[in-house]
Amino acid sequence: IFLPHLMASMEVEESYIMIKPDGVQRGLVGEIISRFEKKGFKLKGLKLFHCPKQLAEEHYKDLSSKPFFPKLITYITSGPVVCMAWEGVGVVASARKLIGATNPLQAEPGTIRGDLAVQTGRNVVHGSDSPENGKREIALWFKEGELTEWTPVQTPWLVE
Ligand code: UDP
Ligand code: MG
């Protein structure tokens, strides 16, 4: 159903999506990017990057008291990651749906983790959990000049 009042109140958001080192090592970069691309979101930033420990710790600072935190930092810094900034109305929640549950064994088939992973500690991809964190994480992972403003030609075929 068409809900014009709802559409008008929906805001363009940004989500920080990151292919973790296992996704890169397993050759899943194209497959994972493709899912966001095909859905119709707009890519604004993209780079391959081997992240320093300090940045990984800042990114996951809310989890610093968890028992798995040291292993998580080792994992994220164990090889290059693919950093991405994606934009769109509702992109934050939608990307979380495309990614699937944190534990890949509980993630639905059809989701990235549901299709491509078996363990929480090797769950191939990160996605921001709120629009605020989307902004925070993109600012953390990208420097000025690394993001591109553009209008994909497909836009009028995606939104009326
Ligand atoms: N993680 C882990 N063990 C756990 C929970 C989380 O290794 O018991 C890792 C996993 O890589 C996860 C990340 O920490 O993706 C961040 O956890 P969060 O709960 O934010 O999950 P996400 O938002 O990535 O689904
Ligand atoms: Mg999270």
mmCIF file of C-alpha atoms and ligand atoms in Angstrom:
data_model
loop_
_atom_site.group_PDB
_atom_site.id
_atom_site.type_symbol
_atom_site.label_atom_id
_atom_site.label_comp_id
_atom_site.label_asym_id
_atom_site.label_seq_id
_atom_site.Cartn_x
_atom_site.Cartn_y
_atom_site.Cartn_z
ATOM 1 C CA ILE A 1 0.000 0.000 0.000
ATOM 2 C CA PHE A 2 1.065 3.546 -0.724
ATOM 3 C CA LEU A 3 1.480 5.756 2.324
ATOM 4 C CA PRO A 4 2.430 9.253 1.128
ATOM 5 C CA HIS A 5 2.497 10.742 4.648
ATOM 6 C CA LEU A 6 4.907 8.023 5.741
ATOM 7 C CA MET A 7 7.095 8.429 2.662
ATOM 8 C CA ALA A 8 7.359 12.185 3.251
ATOM 9 C CA SER A 9 8.529 11.661 6.818
ATOM 10 C CA MET A 10 11.200 9.144 5.855
ATOM 11 C CA GLU A 11 14.695 10.494 5.784
ATOM 12 C CA VAL A 12 17.696 9.696 3.701
ATOM 13 C CA GLU A 13 20.128 7.788 5.900
ATOM 14 C CA GLU A 14 23.673 6.523 5.625
ATOM 15 C CA SER A 15 24.946 3.150 6.743
ATOM 16 C CA TYR A 16 28.515 2.028 7.249
ATOM 17 C CA ILE A 17 28.860 -1.443 5.759
ATOM 18 C CA MET A 18 32.115 -3.330 6.094
ATOM 19 C CA ILE A 19 33.195 -6.622 4.594
ATOM 20 C CA LYS A 20 35.256 -8.202 7.372
ATOM 21 C CA PRO A 21 38.635 -9.916 6.765
ATOM 22 C CA ASP A 22 37.022 -13.370 6.331
ATOM 23 C CA GLY A 23 34.747 -12.016 3.595
ATOM 24 C CA VAL A 24 37.736 -10.563 1.770
ATOM 25 C CA GLN A 25 39.900 -13.698 2.193
ATOM 26 C CA ARG A 26 37.044 -15.960 1.065
ATOM 27 C CA GLY A 27 36.528 -14.007 -2.154
ATOM 28 C CA LEU A 28 33.053 -12.752 -1.219
ATOM 29 C CA VAL A 29 33.636 -9.036 -1.917
ATOM 30 C CA GLY A 30 31.782 -8.947 -5.249
ATOM 31 C CA GLU A 31 28.907 -11.090 -3.970
ATOM 32 C CA ILE A 32 28.361 -8.895 -0.900
ATOM 33 C CA ILE A 33 28.644 -5.537 -2.686
ATOM 34 C CA SER A 34 26.279 -6.857 -5.335
ATOM 35 C CA ARG A 35 23.474 -7.427 -2.840
ATOM 36 C CA PHE A 36 23.406 -3.769 -1.737
ATOM 37 C CA GLU A 37 23.891 -2.573 -5.307
ATOM 38 C CA LYS A 38 21.012 -4.690 -6.651
ATOM 39 C CA LYS A 39 18.692 -3.662 -3.820
ATOM 40 C CA GLY A 40 18.993 -0.076 -5.063
ATOM 41 C CA PHE A 41 21.035 1.760 -2.467
ATOM 42 C CA LYS A 42 23.641 4.320 -3.455
ATOM 43 C CA LEU A 43 27.334 3.706 -2.891
ATOM 44 C CA LYS A 44 29.101 6.851 -1.643
ATOM 45 C CA GLY A 45 32.419 5.482 -0.449
ATOM 46 C CA LEU A 46 34.470 2.349 -1.033
ATOM 47 C CA LYS A 47 37.980 1.286 -0.080
ATOM 48 C CA LEU A 48 40.121 -1.707 0.814
ATOM 49 C CA PHE A 49 41.849 -1.010 4.103
ATOM 50 C CA HIS A 50 43.909 -2.841 6.692
ATOM 51 C CA CYS A 51 42.700 -1.206 9.867
ATOM 52 C CA PRO A 52 44.886 -0.438 12.872
ATOM 53 C CA LYS A 53 43.994 -1.847 16.296
ATOM 54 C CA GLN A 54 43.096 1.590 17.666
ATOM 55 C CA LEU A 55 40.437 2.167 14.987
ATOM 56 C CA ALA A 56 38.919 -1.305 15.499
ATOM 57 C CA GLU A 57 38.718 -0.603 19.239
ATOM 58 C CA GLU A 58 37.051 2.767 18.652
ATOM 59 C CA HIS A 59 34.557 1.253 16.194
ATOM 60 C CA TYR A 60 33.551 -1.487 18.643
ATOM 61 C CA LYS A 61 33.978 0.582 21.848
ATOM 62 C CA ASP A 62 30.433 -0.232 23.066
ATOM 63 C CA LEU A 63 31.505 -3.894 23.242
ATOM 64 C CA SER A 64 34.797 -3.282 25.070
ATOM 65 C CA SER A 65 33.611 -4.968 28.276
ATOM 66 C CA LYS A 66 32.474 -8.159 26.496
ATOM 67 C CA PRO A 67 34.540 -11.317 26.923
ATOM 68 C CA PHE A 68 34.864 -11.728 23.148
ATOM 69 C CA PHE A 69 36.226 -8.171 22.632
ATOM 70 C CA PRO A 70 39.968 -9.073 22.351
ATOM 71 C CA LYS A 71 39.194 -11.820 19.808
ATOM 72 C CA LEU A 72 36.917 -9.457 17.894
ATOM 73 C CA ILE A 73 39.729 -6.878 17.606
ATOM 74 C CA THR A 74 42.205 -9.571 16.500
ATOM 75 C CA TYR A 75 39.688 -10.751 13.876
ATOM 76 C CA ILE A 76 38.904 -7.297 12.461
ATOM 77 C CA THR A 77 42.603 -6.355 12.232
ATOM 78 C CA SER A 78 43.716 -9.767 10.847
ATOM 79 C CA GLY A 79 43.579 -8.672 7.193
ATOM 80 C CA PRO A 80 42.131 -6.051 4.883
ATOM 81 C CA VAL A 81 38.477 -5.080 5.147
ATOM 82 C CA VAL A 82 36.274 -3.385 2.549
ATOM 83 C CA CYS A 83 34.822 -0.147 3.929
ATOM 84 C CA MET A 84 31.630 1.169 2.346
ATOM 85 C CA ALA A 85 29.242 4.069 2.828
ATOM 86 C CA TRP A 86 25.742 3.402 1.460
ATOM 87 C CA GLU A 87 22.934 5.946 1.274
ATOM 88 C CA GLY A 88 19.186 5.654 0.931
ATOM 89 C CA VAL A 89 15.805 6.019 2.588
ATOM 90 C CA GLY A 90 15.667 3.350 5.260
ATOM 91 C CA VAL A 91 19.111 1.996 4.370
ATOM 92 C CA VAL A 92 20.149 1.322 7.980
ATOM 93 C CA ALA A 93 17.354 -1.108 8.885
ATOM 94 C CA SER A 94 17.208 -2.556 5.384
ATOM 95 C CA ALA A 95 20.948 -3.305 5.349
ATOM 96 C CA ARG A 96 20.600 -5.068 8.711
ATOM 97 C CA LYS A 97 17.877 -7.236 7.134
ATOM 98 C CA LEU A 98 20.015 -7.985 4.088
ATOM 99 C CA ILE A 99 22.905 -8.892 6.418
ATOM 100 C CA GLY A 100 20.856 -11.117 8.750
ATOM 101 C CA ALA A 101 21.219 -12.124 12.404
ATOM 102 C CA THR A 102 24.564 -11.792 14.204
ATOM 103 C CA ASN A 103 24.795 -15.589 14.553
ATOM 104 C CA PRO A 104 24.906 -16.900 10.968
ATOM 105 C CA LEU A 105 23.277 -20.187 12.031
ATOM 106 C CA GLN A 106 20.240 -18.175 13.110
ATOM 107 C CA ALA A 107 20.318 -15.852 10.102
ATOM 108 C CA GLU A 108 17.578 -16.527 7.545
ATOM 109 C CA PRO A 109 18.500 -18.087 4.213
ATOM 110 C CA GLY A 110 18.604 -15.297 1.647
ATOM 111 C CA THR A 111 20.538 -13.007 3.986
ATOM 112 C CA ILE A 112 24.290 -12.521 3.577
ATOM 113 C CA ARG A 113 25.171 -14.236 6.853
ATOM 114 C CA GLY A 114 22.441 -16.861 6.364
ATOM 115 C CA ASP A 115 23.835 -17.797 2.967
ATOM 116 C CA LEU A 116 27.574 -17.303 3.432
ATOM 117 C CA ALA A 117 28.668 -17.923 7.034
ATOM 118 C CA VAL A 118 28.418 -20.382 9.945
ATOM 119 C CA GLN A 119 29.876 -18.643 13.037
ATOM 120 C CA THR A 120 29.290 -15.401 14.965
ATOM 121 C CA GLY A 121 33.049 -14.899 15.164
ATOM 122 C CA ARG A 122 33.335 -15.139 11.354
ATOM 123 C CA ASN A 123 30.146 -13.456 10.195
ATOM 124 C CA VAL A 124 31.675 -11.730 7.129
ATOM 125 C CA VAL A 125 30.001 -8.324 7.287
ATOM 126 C CA HIS A 126 29.189 -5.350 9.530
ATOM 127 C CA GLY A 127 26.249 -2.965 9.246
ATOM 128 C CA SER A 128 25.456 0.108 11.376
ATOM 129 C CA ASP A 129 22.626 -0.419 13.873
ATOM 130 C CA SER A 130 21.141 3.122 13.801
ATOM 131 C CA PRO A 131 21.261 6.217 11.568
ATOM 132 C CA GLU A 132 23.298 7.970 14.295
ATOM 133 C CA ASN A 133 25.856 5.170 14.319
ATOM 134 C CA GLY A 134 25.826 5.153 10.509
ATOM 135 C CA LYS A 135 27.010 8.769 10.549
ATOM 136 C CA ARG A 136 29.467 8.165 13.386
ATOM 137 C CA GLU A 137 31.030 5.105 11.737
ATOM 138 C CA ILE A 138 31.328 6.684 8.272
ATOM 139 C CA ALA A 139 33.089 9.681 9.857
ATOM 140 C CA LEU A 140 35.369 7.275 11.711
ATOM 141 C CA TRP A 141 36.370 5.110 8.722
ATOM 142 C CA PHE A 142 36.472 7.665 5.904
ATOM 143 C CA LYS A 143 38.586 10.785 5.598
ATOM 144 C CA GLU A 144 37.427 13.998 3.999
ATOM 145 C CA GLY A 145 37.473 13.663 0.199
ATOM 146 C CA GLU A 146 36.888 9.911 0.265
ATOM 147 C CA LEU A 147 33.104 10.185 -0.116
ATOM 148 C CA THR A 148 31.467 11.019 -3.449
ATOM 149 C CA GLU A 149 28.179 12.798 -4.077
ATOM 150 C CA TRP A 150 26.507 11.625 -7.288
ATOM 151 C CA THR A 151 23.128 10.721 -8.753
ATOM 152 C CA PRO A 152 22.894 7.229 -10.231
ATOM 153 C CA VAL A 153 21.015 7.173 -13.562
ATOM 154 C CA GLN A 154 18.767 4.448 -12.196
ATOM 155 C CA THR A 155 17.299 6.713 -9.483
ATOM 156 C CA PRO A 156 13.992 7.545 -11.294
ATOM 157 C CA TRP A 157 13.536 3.814 -11.941
ATOM 158 C CA LEU A 158 13.863 3.054 -8.232
ATOM 159 C CA VAL A 159 11.784 5.811 -6.646
ATOM 160 C CA GLU A 160 8.697 7.470 -8.124
HETATM 161 N N1 UDP B 1 30.647 -11.019 18.207
HETATM 162 C C1 UDP B 1 31.329 -12.137 18.653
HETATM 163 N N2 UDP B 1 30.753 -12.902 19.624
HETATM 164 C C2 UDP B 1 29.550 -12.597 20.192
HETATM 165 C C3 UDP B 1 28.883 -11.446 19.746
HETATM 166 C C4 UDP B 1 29.451 -10.672 18.758
HETATM 167 O O1 UDP B 1 32.410 -12.451 18.167
HETATM 168 O O2 UDP B 1 29.089 -13.329 21.076
HETATM 169 C C5 UDP B 1 31.240 -10.189 17.152
HETATM 170 C C6 UDP B 1 30.629 -10.463 15.776
HETATM 171 O O3 UDP B 1 31.652 -10.323 14.789
HETATM 172 C C7 UDP B 1 29.609 -9.343 15.670
HETATM 173 C C8 UDP B 1 30.376 -8.199 16.332
HETATM 174 O O4 UDP B 1 31.040 -8.820 17.431
HETATM 175 O O5 UDP B 1 29.257 -9.084 14.332
HETATM 176 C C9 UDP B 1 29.529 -7.060 16.836
HETATM 177 O O6 UDP B 1 28.531 -7.561 17.679
HETATM 178 P P1 UDP B 1 27.030 -7.020 17.574
HETATM 179 O O7 UDP B 1 26.267 -7.579 18.732
HETATM 180 O O8 UDP B 1 27.050 -5.534 17.406
HETATM 181 O O9 UDP B 1 26.500 -7.743 16.245
HETATM 182 P P2 UDP B 1 26.169 -7.160 14.790
HETATM 183 O O10 UDP B 1 25.642 -5.767 14.961
HETATM 184 O O11 UDP B 1 27.444 -7.214 13.983
HETATM 185 O O12 UDP B 1 25.134 -8.112 14.229
HETATM 186 MG MG MG B 2 26.450 -4.144 16.014
#
